């Protein structure tokens, strides 16, 4: 039996290796989440089994009709690559309990039923062929396993269930080579990490995959936070926002029936800008159709985002640092990301007078350029005001209408770009002066 360390030691050890393990993730910015399972065949949200209260043996019959077409994961990965995404996370087993691989402890799986194929393996191969880092989503809650509910109050059931969950994840982390992310979800019914045995289980899993990154949903903080359906920075830690493609469902729903909820390229870029300025990631979901095809409404927006990133990716990828100040810094027409001496303005509204006025920058500006084509922009700077003048009439980025302007500041090594909130005159604070 392996030796386990205490919670505080575990947190120290994982913190010490975090920068090295997270280096690629912190630069990747953008990933694809894939929710695919028996619920995809139903097309009524991935929680349908519970919310419609299906008898387990009735729901099981869906497996016979779950028939992903050959090559479906290649389609997902090809689209992810086209979109400029750098990693993918697949629901290897969602709350319904159906495993998409040849599990020895869970015979309710895609090798015994439905396609009779190992979809996880196909996914892993598609990721590798398309240069994507690989993430496995793994549900803790399980509506199919007989101990999945009783584990809450019956200690023998809990022991069996803990072993079951561990073994599922051990299978996933031993059979497919190097895996980059373990993405836990919904730690119910137990309410603390002791109930899930997470401290021991995660130590054992890390022993198998020493470089792995683990999210915060096994009731331990682990490596990163997971704000869901909202793009907001988490304080003082790594974070990744996971977003559906329509604000409605992770699993497939017919977009023709859902109405025009799906995101367009501009909305996706806005999310990505918020991630870039808060040094977080965006994990954007697609719910493949019953046969595994990419949902049609995702294709154009993601392709457009990819084309845009090919020209403007410098503003998003790489070592961004947090650059979100309160109130009056910059311009409300833009988001801002920052890398070293450079602030990237993501302009959403091309100014009608072709002049962009930025408040609050104290550090001298060295140059201003359109990122897409390198054109220099004339500017003036006095006190806390930069004015970019004579913006070219054709300067607005044609791919998605989101223009990036790179501002290079005169920052000496070890110094930060200096800014000042409400530098000129405080407009909306009841007359109090911020210094
Ligand atoms: C969970 C799942 O139940 C859902 O089906 C989907 O897989 C999603 C990614 O994760 O839902 C959650 C999990 C956590 C929160 C909200 C919904 N949360 O922390 O607010």
CSV table of C-alpha atoms and ligand atoms in Angstrom, one decimal:
chain,number,residue,atom,x,y,z
A,1,UNK,CA,0.0,0.0,0.0
A,2,UNK,CA,1.3,3.4,-0.9
A,3,UNK,CA,2.1,6.0,1.7
A,4,UNK,CA,-0.3,8.9,1.8
A,5,UNK,CA,0.5,12.4,3.0
A,6,UNK,CA,-1.7,14.7,5.0
A,7,UNK,CA,-3.9,17.3,3.4
A,8,UNK,CA,-1.5,20.2,4.2
A,9,UNK,CA,1.5,18.2,2.9
A,10,UNK,CA,-0.4,17.2,-0.2
A,11,UNK,CA,-1.3,20.9,-0.9
A,12,UNK,CA,2.3,21.9,-0.4
A,13,UNK,CA,3.6,19.3,-2.7
A,14,UNK,CA,1.1,19.9,-5.5
A,15,UNK,CA,1.6,23.7,-5.1
A,16,UNK,CA,5.4,23.2,-5.5
A,17,UNK,CA,5.0,21.5,-8.9
A,18,UNK,CA,2.1,23.6,-10.1
A,19,UNK,CA,4.0,26.2,-12.1
A,20,UNK,CA,5.7,23.4,-14.1
A,21,UNK,CA,2.6,21.3,-14.5
A,22,UNK,CA,0.4,24.3,-15.5
A,23,UNK,CA,2.8,26.0,-17.8
A,24,UNK,CA,1.2,24.8,-21.1
A,25,UNK,CA,-2.3,25.3,-19.7
A,26,UNK,CA,-1.7,28.9,-18.7
A,27,UNK,CA,-0.6,29.7,-22.3
A,28,UNK,CA,-3.3,27.6,-24.0
A,29,UNK,CA,-6.3,29.9,-23.1
A,30,UNK,CA,-8.9,28.1,-25.2
A,31,UNK,CA,-10.2,24.5,-25.1
A,32,UNK,CA,-13.1,22.5,-26.3
A,33,UNK,CA,-15.5,20.7,-23.9
A,34,UNK,CA,-17.4,17.8,-25.4
A,35,UNK,CA,-20.5,16.4,-23.7
A,36,UNK,CA,-21.4,13.2,-25.4
A,37,UNK,CA,-23.3,10.2,-24.1
A,38,UNK,CA,-26.6,8.4,-24.2
A,39,UNK,CA,-28.3,11.7,-23.4
A,40,UNK,CA,-27.1,12.9,-26.8
A,41,UNK,CA,-29.5,10.5,-28.4
A,42,UNK,CA,-32.4,11.8,-26.3
A,43,UNK,CA,-31.6,15.4,-27.1
A,44,UNK,CA,-33.3,16.8,-24.0
A,45,UNK,CA,-30.3,17.9,-21.9
A,46,UNK,CA,-27.8,15.7,-20.2
A,47,UNK,CA,-29.7,15.7,-16.9
A,48,UNK,CA,-32.8,14.1,-18.6
A,49,UNK,CA,-32.4,10.8,-16.8
A,50,UNK,CA,-32.8,12.5,-13.4
A,51,UNK,CA,-35.0,15.3,-14.2
A,52,UNK,CA,-37.5,13.1,-16.1
A,53,UNK,CA,-37.0,10.4,-13.5
A,54,UNK,CA,-36.3,7.5,-15.8
A,55,UNK,CA,-36.3,4.0,-14.4
A,56,UNK,CA,-32.7,2.8,-14.7
A,57,UNK,CA,-33.6,-0.3,-16.8
A,58,UNK,CA,-35.6,1.9,-19.2
A,59,UNK,CA,-32.8,4.4,-19.7
A,60,UNK,CA,-30.3,1.6,-20.3
A,61,UNK,CA,-32.1,0.7,-23.5
A,62,UNK,CA,-30.9,4.0,-25.0
A,63,UNK,CA,-27.5,2.4,-25.3
A,64,UNK,CA,-28.7,0.2,-28.2
A,65,UNK,CA,-29.4,3.3,-30.2
A,66,UNK,CA,-26.2,5.2,-29.3
A,67,UNK,CA,-24.3,4.7,-32.5
A,68,UNK,CA,-21.6,7.3,-33.1
A,69,UNK,CA,-20.4,7.3,-36.6
A,70,UNK,CA,-16.8,6.3,-37.5
A,71,UNK,CA,-14.4,9.2,-37.1
A,72,UNK,CA,-16.6,11.4,-35.0
A,73,UNK,CA,-13.9,12.4,-32.6
A,74,UNK,CA,-11.7,13.4,-35.6
A,75,UNK,CA,-14.4,15.8,-36.6
A,76,UNK,CA,-14.4,17.4,-33.1
A,77,UNK,CA,-10.6,17.6,-33.0
A,78,UNK,CA,-10.4,19.0,-36.5
A,79,UNK,CA,-12.9,21.8,-35.6
A,80,UNK,CA,-11.1,22.5,-32.3
A,81,UNK,CA,-7.8,22.9,-34.2
A,82,UNK,CA,-9.5,25.1,-36.8
A,83,UNK,CA,-10.9,27.2,-33.9
A,84,UNK,CA,-7.5,27.8,-32.4
A,85,UNK,CA,-8.2,25.7,-29.4
A,86,UNK,CA,-5.3,23.9,-27.7
A,87,UNK,CA,-7.0,21.2,-25.6
A,88,UNK,CA,-10.1,19.1,-25.4
A,89,UNK,CA,-12.0,17.6,-22.5
A,90,UNK,CA,-14.4,14.7,-23.1
A,91,UNK,CA,-17.2,13.4,-20.8
A,92,UNK,CA,-15.8,9.9,-20.5
A,93,UNK,CA,-18.7,9.1,-18.3
A,94,UNK,CA,-21.4,11.6,-17.3
A,95,UNK,CA,-23.9,11.3,-14.4
A,96,UNK,CA,-26.0,8.7,-16.3
A,97,UNK,CA,-23.1,6.3,-15.6
A,98,UNK,CA,-22.4,5.1,-19.1
A,99,UNK,CA,-18.7,4.7,-19.8
A,100,UNK,CA,-17.3,5.5,-23.2
A,101,UNK,CA,-14.5,3.0,-22.9
A,102,UNK,CA,-14.0,-0.7,-22.2
A,103,UNK,CA,-14.2,-0.4,-18.4
A,104,UNK,CA,-13.7,-3.6,-16.4
A,105,UNK,CA,-15.6,-2.3,-13.4
A,106,UNK,CA,-18.4,-0.7,-15.4
A,107,UNK,CA,-19.8,-3.1,-17.9
A,108,UNK,CA,-22.4,-0.5,-18.8
A,109,UNK,CA,-20.1,0.9,-21.5
A,110,UNK,CA,-19.7,1.6,-25.2
A,111,UNK,CA,-17.7,-1.5,-25.9
A,112,UNK,CA,-20.4,-3.8,-24.6
A,113,UNK,CA,-23.4,-1.8,-25.9
A,114,UNK,CA,-24.2,0.5,-28.8
A,115,UNK,CA,-21.2,1.2,-31.0
A,116,UNK,CA,-19.1,-1.6,-29.4
A,117,UNK,CA,-16.2,0.8,-29.7
A,118,UNK,CA,-13.8,2.5,-27.3
A,119,UNK,CA,-14.8,6.1,-27.9
A,120,UNK,CA,-12.3,7.4,-25.4
A,121,UNK,CA,-9.5,5.7,-27.4
A,122,UNK,CA,-10.8,7.3,-30.6
A,123,UNK,CA,-10.9,10.6,-28.8
A,124,UNK,CA,-7.3,10.3,-27.5
A,125,UNK,CA,-6.1,9.4,-30.9
A,126,UNK,CA,-7.9,12.3,-32.6
A,127,UNK,CA,-6.5,14.7,-30.0
A,128,UNK,CA,-2.9,13.5,-30.6
A,129,UNK,CA,-3.4,13.6,-34.4
A,130,UNK,CA,-4.5,17.2,-34.1
A,131,UNK,CA,-2.0,18.3,-31.5
A,132,UNK,CA,-4.5,18.8,-28.8
A,133,UNK,CA,-3.8,18.3,-25.1
A,134,UNK,CA,-6.1,15.7,-23.6
A,135,UNK,CA,-8.6,16.1,-20.8
A,136,UNK,CA,-10.9,13.5,-19.2
A,137,UNK,CA,-14.1,14.7,-17.6
A,138,UNK,CA,-15.2,12.2,-15.0
A,139,UNK,CA,-18.4,12.4,-13.0
A,140,UNK,CA,-18.4,11.6,-9.3
A,141,UNK,CA,-22.1,11.3,-9.1
A,142,UNK,CA,-23.5,8.2,-10.8
A,143,UNK,CA,-27.2,7.5,-11.3
A,144,UNK,CA,-26.7,4.0,-12.6
A,145,UNK,CA,-24.4,2.5,-10.0
A,146,UNK,CA,-26.4,0.7,-7.3
A,147,UNK,CA,-24.3,2.4,-4.6
A,148,UNK,CA,-24.4,5.9,-6.1
A,149,UNK,CA,-27.1,7.0,-3.7
A,150,UNK,CA,-26.6,4.7,-0.7
A,151,UNK,CA,-23.0,5.8,-0.5
A,152,UNK,CA,-24.3,8.9,1.4
A,153,UNK,CA,-25.4,6.9,4.5
A,154,UNK,CA,-24.2,3.3,4.2
A,155,UNK,CA,-20.5,3.0,4.8
A,156,UNK,CA,-20.1,-0.4,3.1
A,157,UNK,CA,-21.8,1.1,0.0
A,158,UNK,CA,-19.5,4.1,0.2
A,159,UNK,CA,-16.4,2.0,0.4
A,160,UNK,CA,-17.6,0.1,-2.7
A,161,UNK,CA,-18.4,3.3,-4.5
A,162,UNK,CA,-15.1,5.0,-3.6
A,163,UNK,CA,-13.3,2.0,-5.0
A,164,UNK,CA,-15.4,2.0,-8.1
A,165,UNK,CA,-14.7,5.7,-8.8
A,166,UNK,CA,-11.0,5.2,-8.2
A,167,UNK,CA,-10.8,2.2,-10.5
A,168,UNK,CA,-12.7,4.0,-13.3
A,169,UNK,CA,-10.2,6.8,-13.1
A,170,UNK,CA,-7.2,4.5,-12.8
A,171,UNK,CA,-8.4,2.7,-16.0
A,172,UNK,CA,-8.6,6.1,-17.7
A,173,UNK,CA,-5.2,7.2,-16.6
A,174,UNK,CA,-3.3,3.9,-17.3
A,175,UNK,CA,-4.7,2.8,-20.7
A,176,UNK,CA,-4.2,5.8,-22.9
A,177,UNK,CA,-0.7,7.1,-22.4
A,178,UNK,CA,-0.2,10.7,-21.1
A,179,UNK,CA,-3.3,12.5,-20.1
A,180,UNK,CA,-3.1,16.2,-19.3
A,181,UNK,CA,-6.3,17.0,-17.3
A,182,UNK,CA,-8.6,15.2,-15.0
A,183,UNK,CA,-11.8,17.1,-14.8
A,184,UNK,CA,-14.0,16.0,-11.9
A,185,UNK,CA,-17.6,16.9,-11.7
A,186,UNK,CA,-20.5,16.9,-9.2
A,187,UNK,CA,-19.3,15.4,-6.0
A,188,UNK,CA,-22.8,14.2,-4.8
A,189,UNK,CA,-23.9,12.7,-2.5
A,190,UNK,CA,-21.0,13.0,-0.1
A,191,UNK,CA,-20.3,16.5,1.1
A,192,UNK,CA,-16.7,16.6,1.9
A,193,UNK,CA,-13.4,15.3,0.5
A,194,UNK,CA,-13.2,12.6,3.3
A,195,UNK,CA,-16.5,11.2,2.0
A,196,UNK,CA,-15.0,10.8,-1.5
A,197,UNK,CA,-11.6,9.7,-0.2
A,198,UNK,CA,-10.3,12.4,-2.6
A,199,UNK,CA,-7.1,13.0,-0.7
A,200,UNK,CA,-5.9,9.4,-1.2
A,201,UNK,CA,-7.5,8.9,-4.6
A,202,UNK,CA,-5.9,12.0,-6.1
A,203,UNK,CA,-2.5,11.0,-4.6
A,204,UNK,CA,-2.8,7.6,-6.3
A,205,UNK,CA,-3.9,9.1,-9.6
A,206,UNK,CA,-1.1,11.6,-9.5
A,207,UNK,CA,1.4,8.8,-8.9
A,208,UNK,CA,0.2,7.4,-12.2
A,209,UNK,CA,0.3,10.7,-14.1
A,210,UNK,CA,2.7,13.0,-12.3
A,211,UNK,CA,2.1,15.9,-14.7
A,212,UNK,CA,-1.6,15.8,-14.6
A,213,UNK,CA,-3.7,18.9,-13.8
A,214,UNK,CA,-6.8,18.3,-11.6
A,215,UNK,CA,-9.8,20.7,-11.3
A,216,UNK,CA,-11.5,21.7,-8.1
A,217,UNK,CA,-14.6,19.5,-8.2
A,218,UNK,CA,-13.5,16.6,-6.0
A,219,UNK,CA,-14.0,18.7,-2.9
A,220,UNK,CA,-10.3,19.6,-2.9
A,221,UNK,CA,-9.1,22.9,-4.3
A,222,UNK,CA,-6.4,21.2,-6.4
A,223,UNK,CA,-5.1,23.1,-9.5
A,224,UNK,CA,-7.7,25.4,-10.9
A,225,UNK,CA,-11.2,26.8,-10.3
A,226,UNK,CA,-14.1,26.2,-12.6
A,227,UNK,CA,-16.6,29.1,-12.8
A,228,UNK,CA,-19.5,27.7,-14.8
A,229,UNK,CA,-21.7,29.5,-17.4
A,230,UNK,CA,-20.1,32.8,-16.4
A,231,UNK,CA,-16.8,34.2,-17.4
A,232,UNK,CA,-15.4,35.7,-14.2
A,233,UNK,CA,-11.9,35.6,-12.9
A,234,UNK,CA,-11.3,33.7,-9.6
A,235,UNK,CA,-9.1,35.6,-7.2
A,236,UNK,CA,-5.5,34.5,-6.6
A,237,UNK,CA,-5.8,31.2,-8.5
A,238,UNK,CA,-5.9,29.6,-11.9
A,239,UNK,CA,-9.3,29.4,-13.3
A,240,UNK,CA,-11.2,28.1,-16.4
A,241,UNK,CA,-14.7,29.1,-17.3
A,242,UNK,CA,-16.7,26.4,-18.9
A,243,UNK,CA,-19.5,27.6,-21.1
A,244,UNK,CA,-22.3,25.9,-23.1
A,245,UNK,CA,-22.7,27.0,-26.7
A,246,UNK,CA,-26.2,28.2,-26.1
A,247,UNK,CA,-26.7,29.0,-22.4
A,248,UNK,CA,-29.2,26.1,-22.3
A,249,UNK,CA,-27.6,22.6,-22.3
A,250,UNK,CA,-24.3,20.8,-22.4
A,251,UNK,CA,-25.7,17.7,-24.1
A,252,UNK,CA,-27.1,17.9,-27.7
A,253,UNK,CA,-30.3,19.8,-28.3
A,254,UNK,CA,-31.6,20.6,-31.7
A,255,UNK,CA,-30.7,24.2,-32.4
A,256,UNK,CA,-33.7,24.6,-34.7
A,257,UNK,CA,-35.9,23.9,-31.7
A,258,UNK,CA,-33.8,25.9,-29.3
A,259,UNK,CA,-34.1,29.2,-31.2
A,260,UNK,CA,-31.2,31.5,-31.9
A,261,UNK,CA,-29.4,31.1,-28.6
A,262,UNK,CA,-26.1,30.0,-30.0
A,263,UNK,CA,-23.0,32.2,-29.6
A,264,UNK,CA,-21.5,33.9,-32.6
A,265,UNK,CA,-17.8,34.6,-33.1
A,266,UNK,CA,-18.0,38.0,-31.5
A,267,UNK,CA,-19.6,36.6,-28.3
A,268,UNK,CA,-17.0,33.9,-28.1
A,269,UNK,CA,-14.2,36.5,-28.6
A,270,UNK,CA,-15.7,38.6,-25.8
A,271,UNK,CA,-15.5,35.6,-23.5
A,272,UNK,CA,-11.9,34.9,-24.6
A,273,UNK,CA,-11.0,38.6,-23.9
A,274,UNK,CA,-12.4,38.4,-20.4
A,275,UNK,CA,-10.3,35.2,-19.9
A,276,UNK,CA,-7.2,36.8,-21.3
A,277,UNK,CA,-7.5,39.9,-19.1
A,278,UNK,CA,-8.0,37.8,-16.0
A,279,UNK,CA,-5.4,35.2,-17.0
A,280,UNK,CA,-7.9,32.4,-17.1
A,281,UNK,CA,-9.0,29.9,-19.7
A,282,UNK,CA,-12.2,29.3,-21.7
A,283,UNK,CA,-13.5,25.8,-22.1
A,284,UNK,CA,-16.3,26.1,-24.7
A,285,UNK,CA,-18.6,23.2,-25.0
A,286,UNK,CA,-20.1,21.5,-28.0
A,287,UNK,CA,-22.8,18.8,-27.6
A,288,UNK,CA,-22.3,16.5,-30.6
A,289,UNK,CA,-25.4,15.2,-32.4
A,290,UNK,CA,-26.6,11.6,-31.7
A,291,UNK,CA,-24.4,10.2,-34.4
A,292,UNK,CA,-21.4,12.2,-33.1
A,293,UNK,CA,-21.3,14.9,-35.7
A,294,UNK,CA,-20.4,18.4,-34.7
A,295,UNK,CA,-23.5,20.4,-34.0
A,296,UNK,CA,-24.0,22.6,-37.2
A,297,UNK,CA,-24.5,25.8,-35.3
A,298,UNK,CA,-20.9,25.6,-33.9
A,299,UNK,CA,-19.1,25.4,-37.2
A,300,UNK,CA,-19.3,28.9,-38.5
A,301,UNK,CA,-18.6,30.7,-35.2
A,302,UNK,CA,-15.7,28.5,-34.3
A,303,UNK,CA,-14.2,28.7,-37.8
A,304,UNK,CA,-14.4,32.5,-37.7
A,305,UNK,CA,-12.8,32.6,-34.2
A,306,UNK,CA,-10.0,30.4,-35.5
A,307,UNK,CA,-9.4,32.7,-38.5
A,308,UNK,CA,-9.4,35.7,-36.2
A,309,UNK,CA,-7.0,34.0,-33.7
A,310,UNK,CA,-4.6,33.1,-36.6
A,311,UNK,CA,-4.1,36.9,-37.1
A,312,UNK,CA,-4.6,38.2,-33.5
A,313,UNK,CA,-3.8,35.3,-31.3
A,314,UNK,CA,-0.9,37.2,-29.7
A,315,UNK,CA,-3.5,39.0,-27.6
A,316,UNK,CA,-4.9,35.8,-26.3
A,317,UNK,CA,-2.4,33.0,-26.1
A,318,UNK,CA,0.8,32.9,-24.0
A,319,UNK,CA,1.9,34.4,-20.7
A,320,UNK,CA,-0.8,36.9,-20.1
A,321,UNK,CA,-1.0,38.6,-16.7
A,322,UNK,CA,-4.1,39.9,-15.0
A,323,UNK,CA,-5.1,43.3,-16.3
A,324,UNK,CA,-8.5,44.1,-15.0
A,325,UNK,CA,-8.7,47.3,-13.0
A,326,UNK,CA,-11.8,48.9,-11.7
A,327,UNK,CA,-13.5,51.9,-13.1
A,328,UNK,CA,-11.8,54.2,-15.4
A,329,UNK,CA,-8.8,52.6,-17.0
A,330,UNK,CA,-8.7,52.4,-20.8
A,331,UNK,CA,-11.9,52.7,-22.9
A,332,UNK,CA,-15.3,51.1,-22.6
A,333,UNK,CA,-15.1,50.4,-26.3
A,334,UNK,CA,-12.3,47.8,-25.6
A,335,UNK,CA,-11.3,44.9,-23.4
A,336,UNK,CA,-7.6,44.7,-22.5
A,337,UNK,CA,-5.1,41.9,-22.1
A,338,UNK,CA,-1.5,42.3,-21.1
A,339,UNK,CA,1.8,40.6,-21.7
A,340,UNK,CA,4.9,42.3,-20.2
A,341,UNK,CA,5.2,45.7,-21.7
A,342,UNK,CA,2.3,45.3,-24.1
A,343,UNK,CA,-1.4,46.0,-23.5
A,344,UNK,CA,-3.7,44.6,-26.2
A,345,UNK,CA,-6.9,46.5,-26.7
A,346,UNK,CA,-9.7,44.3,-28.1
A,347,UNK,CA,-11.9,46.9,-29.7
A,348,UNK,CA,-15.5,46.0,-29.9
A,349,UNK,CA,-16.8,49.3,-31.2
A,350,UNK,CA,-14.7,51.1,-33.8
A,351,UNK,CA,-14.9,54.7,-32.7
A,352,UNK,CA,-17.1,56.8,-35.0
A,353,UNK,CA,-14.7,59.7,-35.0
A,354,UNK,CA,-11.7,57.4,-35.6
A,355,UNK,CA,-10.2,58.5,-32.3
A,356,UNK,CA,-9.7,56.2,-29.4
A,357,UNK,CA,-9.2,57.9,-26.0
A,358,UNK,CA,-7.7,55.8,-23.2
A,359,UNK,CA,-7.8,57.1,-19.6
A,360,UNK,CA,-5.6,56.2,-16.7
A,361,UNK,CA,-2.2,55.2,-18.2
A,362,UNK,CA,0.7,56.8,-16.4
A,363,UNK,CA,3.6,54.9,-18.0
A,364,UNK,CA,4.8,56.5,-21.3
A,365,UNK,CA,3.5,54.8,-24.4
A,366,UNK,CA,6.2,53.8,-27.0
A,367,UNK,CA,4.1,52.7,-29.9
A,368,UNK,CA,0.6,51.8,-31.0
A,369,UNK,CA,0.0,49.3,-33.8
A,370,UNK,CA,-2.8,47.4,-35.4
A,371,UNK,CA,-1.9,43.8,-34.5
A,372,UNK,CA,-3.3,42.2,-37.6
A,373,UNK,CA,-1.2,44.1,-40.1
A,374,UNK,CA,1.4,46.0,-38.0
A,375,UNK,CA,0.3,49.4,-39.1
A,376,UNK,CA,1.5,52.1,-36.7
A,377,UNK,CA,-1.1,54.4,-35.2
A,378,UNK,CA,-0.3,58.0,-34.4
A,379,UNK,CA,-1.0,59.0,-30.8
A,380,UNK,CA,-0.5,61.7,-28.2
A,381,UNK,CA,-0.2,61.2,-24.4
A,382,UNK,CA,-0.5,63.8,-21.7
A,383,UNK,CA,-1.0,63.1,-18.1
A,384,UNK,CA,-3.4,60.2,-17.8
A,385,UNK,CA,-4.8,60.3,-21.3
A,386,UNK,CA,-3.6,58.6,-24.5
A,387,UNK,CA,-5.3,59.6,-27.7
A,388,UNK,CA,-5.0,57.4,-30.7
A,389,UNK,CA,-5.7,59.6,-33.7
A,390,UNK,CA,-6.7,59.2,-37.3
A,391,UNK,CA,-7.5,55.5,-36.9
A,392,UNK,CA,-7.5,54.2,-40.5
A,393,UNK,CA,-11.0,54.0,-41.9
A,394,UNK,CA,-10.3,50.4,-43.0
A,395,UNK,CA,-8.7,49.5,-39.7
A,396,UNK,CA,-11.6,47.6,-38.3
A,397,UNK,CA,-10.7,43.9,-38.4
A,398,UNK,CA,-12.7,42.3,-41.2
A,399,UNK,CA,-12.8,38.7,-40.0
A,400,UNK,CA,-15.0,39.2,-36.9
A,401,UNK,CA,-15.2,43.0,-36.4
A,402,UNK,CA,-12.9,42.8,-33.4
A,403,UNK,CA,-9.8,44.9,-33.8
A,404,UNK,CA,-6.7,44.5,-31.7
A,405,UNK,CA,-4.4,47.4,-31.1
A,406,UNK,CA,-1.1,46.6,-29.4
A,407,UNK,CA,0.2,49.3,-27.1
A,408,UNK,CA,3.8,49.0,-26.1
A,409,UNK,CA,4.8,50.8,-23.0
A,410,UNK,CA,8.1,52.0,-21.7
A,411,UNK,CA,8.5,49.6,-18.8
A,412,UNK,CA,11.9,48.9,-17.3
A,413,UNK,CA,12.7,45.3,-16.3
A,414,UNK,CA,11.0,44.4,-13.0
A,415,UNK,CA,8.5,47.3,-13.3
A,416,UNK,CA,4.8,47.2,-14.1
A,417,UNK,CA,2.7,49.4,-16.3
A,418,UNK,CA,1.4,52.1,-14.0
A,419,UNK,CA,-2.2,53.2,-14.2
A,420,UNK,CA,-4.5,55.4,-12.2
A,421,UNK,CA,-8.2,55.0,-11.6
A,422,UNK,CA,-10.3,58.0,-12.4
A,423,UNK,CA,-7.2,60.0,-12.9
A,424,UNK,CA,-8.6,63.2,-14.4
A,425,UNK,CA,-11.8,63.9,-12.5
A,426,UNK,CA,-14.0,61.3,-10.6
A,427,UNK,CA,-17.2,61.3,-12.5
A,428,UNK,CA,-19.6,59.0,-10.7
A,429,UNK,CA,-18.4,58.7,-7.1
A,430,UNK,CA,-20.3,61.4,-5.3
A,431,UNK,CA,-17.4,63.8,-5.4
A,432,UNK,CA,-14.9,61.7,-3.6
A,433,UNK,CA,-11.4,61.8,-5.1
A,434,UNK,CA,-9.6,58.6,-5.7
A,435,UNK,CA,-5.8,59.0,-5.7
B,1,LIG,C1,-22.3,20.0,-14.0
B,1,LIG,C2,-23.1,18.9,-14.6
B,1,LIG,O1,-24.2,18.6,-13.8
B,1,LIG,C3,-23.6,19.4,-16.0
B,1,LIG,O2,-24.3,18.4,-16.6
B,1,LIG,C4,-22.3,19.6,-16.8
B,1,LIG,O3,-21.6,18.5,-17.0
B,1,LIG,C5,-21.5,20.7,-16.2
B,1,LIG,C6,-20.2,21.0,-16.9
B,1,LIG,O4,-21.2,20.4,-14.8
B,1,LIG,O5,-23.1,21.0,-13.5
B,1,LIG,C7,-22.7,21.9,-12.6
B,1,LIG,C8,-21.5,21.7,-11.9
B,1,LIG,C9,-21.1,22.7,-11.0
B,1,LIG,C10,-21.8,23.9,-10.9
B,1,LIG,C11,-23.0,24.1,-11.6
B,1,LIG,C12,-23.4,23.1,-12.5
B,1,LIG,N1,-21.4,24.9,-10.0
B,1,LIG,O6,-20.3,24.7,-9.4
B,1,LIG,O7,-22.0,26.0,-10.0
